[in-house]
PDB file of C-alpha atoms in Angstrom:
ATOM      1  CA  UNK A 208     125.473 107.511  81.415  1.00 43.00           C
ATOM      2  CA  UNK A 209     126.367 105.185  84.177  1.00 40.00           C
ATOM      3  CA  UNK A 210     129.888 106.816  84.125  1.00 38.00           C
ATOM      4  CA  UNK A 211     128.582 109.863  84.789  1.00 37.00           C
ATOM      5  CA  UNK A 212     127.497 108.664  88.271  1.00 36.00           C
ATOM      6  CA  UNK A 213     128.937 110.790  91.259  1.00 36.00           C
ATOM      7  CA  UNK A 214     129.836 108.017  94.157  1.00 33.00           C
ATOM      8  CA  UNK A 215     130.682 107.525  97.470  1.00 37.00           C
ATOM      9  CA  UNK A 216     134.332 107.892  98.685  1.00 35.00           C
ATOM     10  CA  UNK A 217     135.770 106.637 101.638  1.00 34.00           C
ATOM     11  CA  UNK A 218     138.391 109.463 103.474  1.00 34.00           C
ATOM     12  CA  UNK A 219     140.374 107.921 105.913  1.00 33.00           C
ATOM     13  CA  UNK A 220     142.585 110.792 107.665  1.00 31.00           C
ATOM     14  CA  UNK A 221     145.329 110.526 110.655  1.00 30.00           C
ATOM     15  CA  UNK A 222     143.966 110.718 113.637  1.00 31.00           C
ATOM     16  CA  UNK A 223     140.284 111.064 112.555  1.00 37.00           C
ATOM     17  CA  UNK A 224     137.272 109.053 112.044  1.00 43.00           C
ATOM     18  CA  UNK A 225     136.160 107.052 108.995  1.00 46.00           C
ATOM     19  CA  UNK A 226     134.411 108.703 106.804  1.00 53.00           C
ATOM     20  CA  UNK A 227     131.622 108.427 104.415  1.00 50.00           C
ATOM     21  CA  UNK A 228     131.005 111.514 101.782  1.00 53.00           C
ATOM     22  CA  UNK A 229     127.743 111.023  99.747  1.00 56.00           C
ATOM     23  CA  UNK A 230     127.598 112.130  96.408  1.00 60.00           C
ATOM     24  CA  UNK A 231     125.758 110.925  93.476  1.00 67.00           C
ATOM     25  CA  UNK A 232     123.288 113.831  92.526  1.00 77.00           C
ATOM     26  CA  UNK A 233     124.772 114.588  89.121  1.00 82.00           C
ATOM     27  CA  UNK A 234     123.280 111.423  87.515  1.00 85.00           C
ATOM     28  CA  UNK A 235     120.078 112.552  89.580  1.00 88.00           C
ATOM     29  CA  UNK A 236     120.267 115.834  88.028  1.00 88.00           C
ATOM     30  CA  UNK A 237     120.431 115.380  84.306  1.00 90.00           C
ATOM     31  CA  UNK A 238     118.559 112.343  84.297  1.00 93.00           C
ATOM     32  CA  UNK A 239     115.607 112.352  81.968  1.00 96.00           C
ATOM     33  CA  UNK A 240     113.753 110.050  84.058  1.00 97.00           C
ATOM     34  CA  UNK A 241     110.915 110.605  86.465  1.00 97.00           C
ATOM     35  CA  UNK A 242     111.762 110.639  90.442  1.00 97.00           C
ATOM     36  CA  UNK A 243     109.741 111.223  93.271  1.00 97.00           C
ATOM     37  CA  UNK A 244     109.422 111.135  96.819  1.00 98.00           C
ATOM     38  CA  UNK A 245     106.155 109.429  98.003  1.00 98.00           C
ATOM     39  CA  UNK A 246     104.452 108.982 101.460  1.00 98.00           C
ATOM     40  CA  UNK A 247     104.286 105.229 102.709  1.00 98.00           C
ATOM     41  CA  UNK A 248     101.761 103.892 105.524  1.00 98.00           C
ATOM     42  CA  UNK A 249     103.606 101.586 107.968  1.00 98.00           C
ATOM     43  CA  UNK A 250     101.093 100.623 110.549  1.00 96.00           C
ATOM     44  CA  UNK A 251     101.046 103.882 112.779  1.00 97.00           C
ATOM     45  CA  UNK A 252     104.137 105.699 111.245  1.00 96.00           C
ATOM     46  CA  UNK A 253     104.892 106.917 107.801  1.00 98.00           C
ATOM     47  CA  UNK A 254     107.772 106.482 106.279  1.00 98.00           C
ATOM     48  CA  UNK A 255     109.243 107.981 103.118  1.00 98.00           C
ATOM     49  CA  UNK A 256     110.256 106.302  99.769  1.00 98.00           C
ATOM     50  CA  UNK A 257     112.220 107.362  96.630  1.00 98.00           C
ATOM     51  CA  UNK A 258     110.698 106.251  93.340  1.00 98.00           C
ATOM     52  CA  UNK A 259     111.873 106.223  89.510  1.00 98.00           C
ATOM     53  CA  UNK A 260     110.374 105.793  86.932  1.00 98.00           C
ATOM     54  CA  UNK A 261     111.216 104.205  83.631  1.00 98.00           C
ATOM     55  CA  UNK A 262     110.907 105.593  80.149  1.00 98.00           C
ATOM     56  CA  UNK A 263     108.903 102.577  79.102  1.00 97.00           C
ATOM     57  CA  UNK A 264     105.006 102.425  76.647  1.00 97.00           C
ATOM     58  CA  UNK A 265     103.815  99.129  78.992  1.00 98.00           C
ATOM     59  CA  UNK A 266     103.802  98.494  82.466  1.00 98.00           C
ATOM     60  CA  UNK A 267     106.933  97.441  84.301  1.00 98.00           C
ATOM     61  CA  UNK A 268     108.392  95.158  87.316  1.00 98.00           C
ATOM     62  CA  UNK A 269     109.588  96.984  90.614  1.00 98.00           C
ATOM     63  CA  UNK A 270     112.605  96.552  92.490  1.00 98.00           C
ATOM     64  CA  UNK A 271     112.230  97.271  95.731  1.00 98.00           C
ATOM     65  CA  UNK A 272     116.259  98.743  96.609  1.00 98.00           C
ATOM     66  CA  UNK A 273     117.728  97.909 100.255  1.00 98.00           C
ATOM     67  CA  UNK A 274     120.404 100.501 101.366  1.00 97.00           C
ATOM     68  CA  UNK A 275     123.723 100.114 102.843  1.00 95.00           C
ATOM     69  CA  UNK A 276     124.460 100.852 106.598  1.00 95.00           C
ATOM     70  CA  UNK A 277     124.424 104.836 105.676  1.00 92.00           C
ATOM     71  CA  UNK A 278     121.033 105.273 104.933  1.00 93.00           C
ATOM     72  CA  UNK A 279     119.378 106.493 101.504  1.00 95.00           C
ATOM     73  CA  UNK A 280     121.837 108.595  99.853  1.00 91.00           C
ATOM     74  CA  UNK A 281     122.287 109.977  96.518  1.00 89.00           C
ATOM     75  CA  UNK A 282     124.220 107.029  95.315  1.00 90.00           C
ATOM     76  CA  UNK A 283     121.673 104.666  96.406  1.00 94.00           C
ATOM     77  CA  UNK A 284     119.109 107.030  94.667  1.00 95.00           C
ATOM     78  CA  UNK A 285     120.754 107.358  91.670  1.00 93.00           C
ATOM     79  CA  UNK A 286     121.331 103.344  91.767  1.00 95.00           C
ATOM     80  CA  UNK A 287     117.419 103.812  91.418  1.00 97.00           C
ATOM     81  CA  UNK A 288     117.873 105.355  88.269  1.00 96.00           C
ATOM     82  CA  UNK A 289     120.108 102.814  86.403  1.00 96.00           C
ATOM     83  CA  UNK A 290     117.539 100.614  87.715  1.00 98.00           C
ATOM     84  CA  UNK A 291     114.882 102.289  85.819  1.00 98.00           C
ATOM     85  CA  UNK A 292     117.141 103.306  82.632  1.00 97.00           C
ATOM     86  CA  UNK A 293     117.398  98.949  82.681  1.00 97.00           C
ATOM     87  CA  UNK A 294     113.380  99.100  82.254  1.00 98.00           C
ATOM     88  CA  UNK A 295     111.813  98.688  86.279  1.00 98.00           C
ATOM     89  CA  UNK A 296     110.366 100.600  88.602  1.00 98.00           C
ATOM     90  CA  UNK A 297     112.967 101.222  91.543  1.00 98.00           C
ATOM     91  CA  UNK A 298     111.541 102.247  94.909  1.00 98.00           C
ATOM     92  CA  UNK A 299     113.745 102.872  97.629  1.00 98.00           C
ATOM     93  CA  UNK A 300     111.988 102.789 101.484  1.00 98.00           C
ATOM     94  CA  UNK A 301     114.285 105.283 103.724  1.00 98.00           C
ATOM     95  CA  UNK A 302     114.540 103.150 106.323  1.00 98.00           C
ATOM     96  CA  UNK A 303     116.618 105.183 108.649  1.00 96.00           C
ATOM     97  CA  UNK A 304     113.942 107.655 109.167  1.00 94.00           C
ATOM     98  CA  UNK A 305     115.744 110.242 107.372  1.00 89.00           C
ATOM     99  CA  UNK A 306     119.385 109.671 108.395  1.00 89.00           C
ATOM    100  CA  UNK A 307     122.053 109.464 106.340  1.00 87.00           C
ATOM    101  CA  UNK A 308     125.678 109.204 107.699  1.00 83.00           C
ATOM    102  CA  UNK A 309     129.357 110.269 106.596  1.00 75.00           C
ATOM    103  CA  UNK A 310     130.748 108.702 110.456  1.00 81.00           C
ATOM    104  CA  UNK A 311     131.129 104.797 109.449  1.00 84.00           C
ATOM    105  CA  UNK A 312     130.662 103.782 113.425  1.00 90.00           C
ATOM    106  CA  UNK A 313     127.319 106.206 113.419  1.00 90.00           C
ATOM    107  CA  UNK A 314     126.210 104.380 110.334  1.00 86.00           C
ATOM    108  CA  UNK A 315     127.059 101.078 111.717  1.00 92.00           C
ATOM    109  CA  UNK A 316     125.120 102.049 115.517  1.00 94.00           C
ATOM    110  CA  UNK A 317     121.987 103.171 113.975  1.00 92.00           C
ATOM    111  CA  UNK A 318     121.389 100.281 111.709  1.00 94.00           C
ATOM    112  CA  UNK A 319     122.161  97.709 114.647  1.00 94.00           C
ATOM    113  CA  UNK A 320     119.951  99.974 116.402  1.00 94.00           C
ATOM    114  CA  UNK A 321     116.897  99.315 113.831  1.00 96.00           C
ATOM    115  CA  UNK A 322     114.448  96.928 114.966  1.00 96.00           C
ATOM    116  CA  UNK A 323     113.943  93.812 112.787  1.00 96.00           C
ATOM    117  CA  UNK A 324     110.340  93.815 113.122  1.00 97.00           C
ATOM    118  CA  UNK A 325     110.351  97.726 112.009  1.00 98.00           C
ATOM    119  CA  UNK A 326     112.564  97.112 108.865  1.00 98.00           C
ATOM    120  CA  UNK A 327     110.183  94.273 107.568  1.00 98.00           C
ATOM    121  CA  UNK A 328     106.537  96.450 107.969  1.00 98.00           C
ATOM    122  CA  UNK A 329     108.536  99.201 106.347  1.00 98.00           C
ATOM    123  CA  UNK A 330     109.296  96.495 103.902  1.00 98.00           C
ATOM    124  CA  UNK A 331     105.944  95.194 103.514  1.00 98.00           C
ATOM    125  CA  UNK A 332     104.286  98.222 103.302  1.00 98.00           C
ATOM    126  CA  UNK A 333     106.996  99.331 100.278  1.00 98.00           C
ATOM    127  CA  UNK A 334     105.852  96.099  98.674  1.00 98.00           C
ATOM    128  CA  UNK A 335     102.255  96.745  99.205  1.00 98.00           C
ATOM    129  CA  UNK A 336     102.287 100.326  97.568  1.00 98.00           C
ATOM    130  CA  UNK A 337     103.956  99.531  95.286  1.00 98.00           C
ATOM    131  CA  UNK A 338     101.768  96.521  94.105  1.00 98.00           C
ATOM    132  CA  UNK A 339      98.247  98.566  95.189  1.00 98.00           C
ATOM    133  CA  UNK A 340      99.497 102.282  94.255  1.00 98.00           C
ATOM    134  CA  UNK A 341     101.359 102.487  90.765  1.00 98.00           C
ATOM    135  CA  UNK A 342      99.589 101.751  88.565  1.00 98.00           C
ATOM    136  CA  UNK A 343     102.424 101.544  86.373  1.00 98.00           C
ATOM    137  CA  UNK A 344     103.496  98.412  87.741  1.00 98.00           C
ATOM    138  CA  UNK A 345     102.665  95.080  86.019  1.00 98.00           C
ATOM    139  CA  UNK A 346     102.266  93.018  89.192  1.00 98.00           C
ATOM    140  CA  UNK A 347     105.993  91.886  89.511  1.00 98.00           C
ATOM    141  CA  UNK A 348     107.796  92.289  92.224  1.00 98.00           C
ATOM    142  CA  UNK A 349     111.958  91.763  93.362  1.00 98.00           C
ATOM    143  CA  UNK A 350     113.928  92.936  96.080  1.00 98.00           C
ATOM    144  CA  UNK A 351     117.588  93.901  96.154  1.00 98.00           C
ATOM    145  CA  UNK A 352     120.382  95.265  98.180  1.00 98.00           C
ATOM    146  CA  UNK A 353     123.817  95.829  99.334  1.00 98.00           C
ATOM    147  CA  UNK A 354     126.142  94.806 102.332  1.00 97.00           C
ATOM    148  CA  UNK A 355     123.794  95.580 105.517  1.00 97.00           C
ATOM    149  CA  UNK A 356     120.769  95.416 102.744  1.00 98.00           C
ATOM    150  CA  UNK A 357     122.053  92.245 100.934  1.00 98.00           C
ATOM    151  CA  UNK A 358     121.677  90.311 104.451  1.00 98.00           C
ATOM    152  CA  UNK A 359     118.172  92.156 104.262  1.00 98.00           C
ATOM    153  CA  UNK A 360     117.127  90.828 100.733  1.00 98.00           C
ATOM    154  CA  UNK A 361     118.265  87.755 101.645  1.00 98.00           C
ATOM    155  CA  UNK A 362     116.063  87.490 104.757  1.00 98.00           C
ATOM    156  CA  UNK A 363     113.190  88.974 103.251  1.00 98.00           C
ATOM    157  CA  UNK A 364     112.980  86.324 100.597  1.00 98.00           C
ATOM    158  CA  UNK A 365     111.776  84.156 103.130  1.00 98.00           C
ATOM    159  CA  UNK A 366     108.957  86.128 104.126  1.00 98.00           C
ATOM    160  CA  UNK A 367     107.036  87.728 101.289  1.00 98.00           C
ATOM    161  CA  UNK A 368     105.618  85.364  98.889  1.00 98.00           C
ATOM    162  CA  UNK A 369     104.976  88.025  96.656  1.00 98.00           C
ATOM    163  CA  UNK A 370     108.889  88.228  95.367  1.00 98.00           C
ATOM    164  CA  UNK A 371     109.279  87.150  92.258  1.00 98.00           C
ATOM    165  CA  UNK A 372     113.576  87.580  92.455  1.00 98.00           C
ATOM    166  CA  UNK A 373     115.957  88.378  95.410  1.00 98.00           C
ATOM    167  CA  UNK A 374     119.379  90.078  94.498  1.00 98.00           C
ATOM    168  CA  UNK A 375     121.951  90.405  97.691  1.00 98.00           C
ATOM    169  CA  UNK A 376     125.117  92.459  97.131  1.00 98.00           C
ATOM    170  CA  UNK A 377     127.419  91.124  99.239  1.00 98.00           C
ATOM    171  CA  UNK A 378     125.030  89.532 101.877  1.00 98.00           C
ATOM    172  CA  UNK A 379     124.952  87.520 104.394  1.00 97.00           C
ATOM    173  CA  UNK A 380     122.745  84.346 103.284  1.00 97.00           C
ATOM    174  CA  UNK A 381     120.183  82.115 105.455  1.00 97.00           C
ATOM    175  CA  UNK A 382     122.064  80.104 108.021  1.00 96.00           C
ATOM    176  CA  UNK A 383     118.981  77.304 109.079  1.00 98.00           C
ATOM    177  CA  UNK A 384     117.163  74.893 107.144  1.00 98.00           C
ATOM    178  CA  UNK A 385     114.053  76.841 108.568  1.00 98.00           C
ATOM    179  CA  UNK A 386     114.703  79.850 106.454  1.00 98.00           C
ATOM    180  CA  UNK A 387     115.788  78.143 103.484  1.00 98.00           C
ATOM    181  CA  UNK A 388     112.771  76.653 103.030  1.00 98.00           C
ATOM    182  CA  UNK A 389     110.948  79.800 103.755  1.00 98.00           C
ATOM    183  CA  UNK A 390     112.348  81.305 100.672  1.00 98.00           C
ATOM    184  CA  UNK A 391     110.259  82.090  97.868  1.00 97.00           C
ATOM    185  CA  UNK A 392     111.887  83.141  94.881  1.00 98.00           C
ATOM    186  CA  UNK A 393     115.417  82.687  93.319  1.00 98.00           C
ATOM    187  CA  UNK A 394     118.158  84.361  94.833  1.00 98.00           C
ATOM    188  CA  UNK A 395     121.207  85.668  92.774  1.00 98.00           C
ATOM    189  CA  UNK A 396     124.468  86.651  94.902  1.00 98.00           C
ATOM    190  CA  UNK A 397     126.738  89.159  94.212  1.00 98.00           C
ATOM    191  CA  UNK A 398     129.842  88.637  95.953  1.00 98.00           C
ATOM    192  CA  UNK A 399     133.802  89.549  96.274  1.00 98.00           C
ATOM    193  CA  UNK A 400     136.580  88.029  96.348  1.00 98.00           C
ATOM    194  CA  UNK A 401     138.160  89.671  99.216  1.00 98.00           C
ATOM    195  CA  UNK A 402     135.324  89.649 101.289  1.00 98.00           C
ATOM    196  CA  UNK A 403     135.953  86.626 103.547  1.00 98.00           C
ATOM    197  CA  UNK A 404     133.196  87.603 106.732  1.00 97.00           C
ATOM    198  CA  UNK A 405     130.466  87.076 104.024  1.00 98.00           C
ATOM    199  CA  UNK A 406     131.661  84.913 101.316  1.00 98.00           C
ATOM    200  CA  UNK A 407     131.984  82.352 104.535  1.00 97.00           C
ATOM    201  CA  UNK A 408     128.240  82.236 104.443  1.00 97.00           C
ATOM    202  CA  UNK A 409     127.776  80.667 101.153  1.00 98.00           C
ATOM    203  CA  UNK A 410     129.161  77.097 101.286  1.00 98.00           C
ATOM    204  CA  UNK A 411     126.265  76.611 103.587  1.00 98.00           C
ATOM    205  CA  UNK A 412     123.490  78.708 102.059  1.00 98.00           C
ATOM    206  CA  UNK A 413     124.179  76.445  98.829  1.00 98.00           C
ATOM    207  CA  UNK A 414     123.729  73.069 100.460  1.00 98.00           C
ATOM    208  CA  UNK A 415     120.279  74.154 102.534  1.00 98.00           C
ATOM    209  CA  UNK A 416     119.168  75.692  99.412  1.00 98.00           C
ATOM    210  CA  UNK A 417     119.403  73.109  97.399  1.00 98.00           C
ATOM    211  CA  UNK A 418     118.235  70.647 100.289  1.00 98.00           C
ATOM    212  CA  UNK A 419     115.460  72.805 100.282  1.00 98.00           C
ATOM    213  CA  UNK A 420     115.086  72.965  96.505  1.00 98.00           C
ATOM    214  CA  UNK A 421     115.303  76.806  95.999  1.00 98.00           C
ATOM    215  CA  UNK A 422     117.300  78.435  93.481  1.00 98.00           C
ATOM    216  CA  UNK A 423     120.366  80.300  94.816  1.00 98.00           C
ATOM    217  CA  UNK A 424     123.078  81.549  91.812  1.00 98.00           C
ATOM    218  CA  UNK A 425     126.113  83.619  93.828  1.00 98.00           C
ATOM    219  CA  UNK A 426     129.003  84.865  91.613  1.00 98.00           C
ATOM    220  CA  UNK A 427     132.124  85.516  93.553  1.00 98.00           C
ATOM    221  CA  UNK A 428     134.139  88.542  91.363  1.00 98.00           C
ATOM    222  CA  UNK A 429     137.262  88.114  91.366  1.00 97.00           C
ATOM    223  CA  UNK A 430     139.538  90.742  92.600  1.00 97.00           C
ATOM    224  CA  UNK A 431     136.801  92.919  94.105  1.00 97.00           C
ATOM    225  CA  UNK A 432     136.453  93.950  97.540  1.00 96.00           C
ATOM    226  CA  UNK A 433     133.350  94.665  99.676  1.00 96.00           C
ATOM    227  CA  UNK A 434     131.340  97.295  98.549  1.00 93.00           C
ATOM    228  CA  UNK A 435     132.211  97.476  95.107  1.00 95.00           C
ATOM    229  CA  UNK A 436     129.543  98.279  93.397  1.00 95.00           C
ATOM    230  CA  UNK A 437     129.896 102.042  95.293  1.00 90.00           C
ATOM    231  CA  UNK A 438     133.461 101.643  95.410  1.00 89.00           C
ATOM    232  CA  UNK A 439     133.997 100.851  91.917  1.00 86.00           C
ATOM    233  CA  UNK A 440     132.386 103.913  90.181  1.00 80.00           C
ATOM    234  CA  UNK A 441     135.539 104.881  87.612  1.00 74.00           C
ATOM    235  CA  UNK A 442     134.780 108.634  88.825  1.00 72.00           C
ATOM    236  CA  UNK A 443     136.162 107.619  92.215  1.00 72.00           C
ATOM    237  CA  UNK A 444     140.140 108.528  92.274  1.00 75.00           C
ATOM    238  CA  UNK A 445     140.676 105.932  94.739  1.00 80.00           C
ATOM    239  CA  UNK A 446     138.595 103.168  92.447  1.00 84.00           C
ATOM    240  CA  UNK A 447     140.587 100.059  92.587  1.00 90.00           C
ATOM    241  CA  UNK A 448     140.746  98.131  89.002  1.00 93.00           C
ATOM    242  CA  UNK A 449     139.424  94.900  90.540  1.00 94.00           C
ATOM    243  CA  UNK A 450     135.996  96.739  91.935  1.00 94.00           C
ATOM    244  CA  UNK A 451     135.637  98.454  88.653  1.00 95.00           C
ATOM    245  CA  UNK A 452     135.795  95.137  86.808  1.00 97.00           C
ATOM    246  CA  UNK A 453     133.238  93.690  88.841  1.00 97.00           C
ATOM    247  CA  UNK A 454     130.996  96.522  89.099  1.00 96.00           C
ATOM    248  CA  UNK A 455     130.723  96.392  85.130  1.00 97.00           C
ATOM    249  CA  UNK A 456     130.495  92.391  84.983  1.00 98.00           C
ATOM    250  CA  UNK A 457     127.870  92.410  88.236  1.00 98.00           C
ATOM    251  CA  UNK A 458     125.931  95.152  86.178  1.00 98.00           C
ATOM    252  CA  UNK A 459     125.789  93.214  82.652  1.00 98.00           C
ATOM    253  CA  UNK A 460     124.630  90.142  84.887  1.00 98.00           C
ATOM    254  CA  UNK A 461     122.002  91.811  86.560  1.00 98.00           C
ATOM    255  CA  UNK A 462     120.246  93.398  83.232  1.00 98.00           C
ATOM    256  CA  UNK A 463     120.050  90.409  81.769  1.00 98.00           C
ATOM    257  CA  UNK A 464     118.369  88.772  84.974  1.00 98.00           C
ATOM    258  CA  UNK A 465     116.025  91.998  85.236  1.00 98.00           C
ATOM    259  CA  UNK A 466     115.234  91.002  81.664  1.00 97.00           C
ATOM    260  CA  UNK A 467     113.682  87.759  82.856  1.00 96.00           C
ATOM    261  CA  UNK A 468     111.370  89.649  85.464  1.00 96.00           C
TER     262      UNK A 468
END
């Protein structure tokens, strides 16, 4: 079914900007899974939240999902859903208020622009609803996300206690001995190859994790680029072999650690 995903494609024309194009509602659309858009309390604002559901008899874990830089999409929403076909409960926060961006610099302004103090109450209210409001959900609790959202996951590790598993796509990782000891859960990585700006942050993420004696696993896939696990949908004409590969291997890694939830 996963192959069935629409995706995101990049569109890079002379003489005119970067662009995003957001697809992804065909998976969405014949999905046999329950999705939903819910209402979230974040101190005085609300914010809204995409939910799925999985086809499951007992109660399941939730994932809270972390966007990239251009907001919740359809791809990241129907990342929700192979979430839940894997057996969790996948909640995305929108926590661009509503935007979503094609422009790459737009994208990339607005997210800079977020407060950090805005992103975590959006965060911890997510977590809270999710833990106080399905009842559906069996008390577990993990965070993901992906490039501008792995850096998230990886920094809200080290402030909800609650987490029970971080995964950060191609993430920046925890840079002081202050945060690594903050962390409260394992972390699993999720990194490429050619992806040098990020990767950078790992030498040192391993040694004050372990000084710290938390549990960080990255996997560096080999040939990939940044971003592949959008990039490397096989519907994508421009999907490059090496993002594909480790779209597939970074997927059959992650089920089996959203086994152990």
């Amino acid at each position: 079914m996963r192959r069935a995903i629409a995706f995101l494609v990049f569109v890079a024309t002379a003489g005119a900007a970067e662009e995003i194009k957001d697809f992804g509602r065909d998976r969405l659309n014949n999905s046999p899974r329950h999705g939903e858009w819910v209402d979230i309390k974040s101190g005085a604002r609300t914010i809204k939240a995409f939910v799925v559901y999985p086809e499951r008899k007992d109660k399941a874990p939730a994932v809270l999902v972390v966007s990239e830089i251009f907001g919740l999409t359809d791809w990241v929403r129907s990342l929700c859903d192979e979430l839940a076909e894997s057996g969790v409960i996948a909640i995305a926060p929108d926590l661009h208020g509503g935007q979503k961006f094609e422009d790459l610099d737009a994208g990339r302004k607005a997210t800079s622009a977020l407060p950090k103090e805005q992103v975590k109450a959006d965060l911890d209210a997510t977590s809270e609803y999710v833990l106080t409001k399905i009842p559906s959900c069996n008390g577990t609790l993990a965070v993901c996300g992906f490039c501008w959202g792995g850096g998230v996951t990886f920094e809200y590790a080290t402030a909800n206690p609650k987490l029970k598993a971080a995964y950060s796509f191609y993430g920046v990782a925890v840079d002081t001995p202050e945060d690594a000891a903050k962390v409260a859960c394992p972390v699993y990585g999720f990194y490429a190859e050619n992806d040098e700006r990020v990767n950078a942050t790992i030498p040192k993420a391993e040694q004050l994790m372990k000084s710290a004696g938390k549990k960080y696993e990255p996997v560096i896939y080999k040939g990939a680029g940044h971003g592949f696990m959008r990039s490397g949908e096989p519907n994508n004409p421009q999907v490059r072999e090496g993002d594909k590969k480790a779209q597939d291997e970074a997927w059959a890694r992650w089920k089996k650690l959203l086994e152990q939830l």
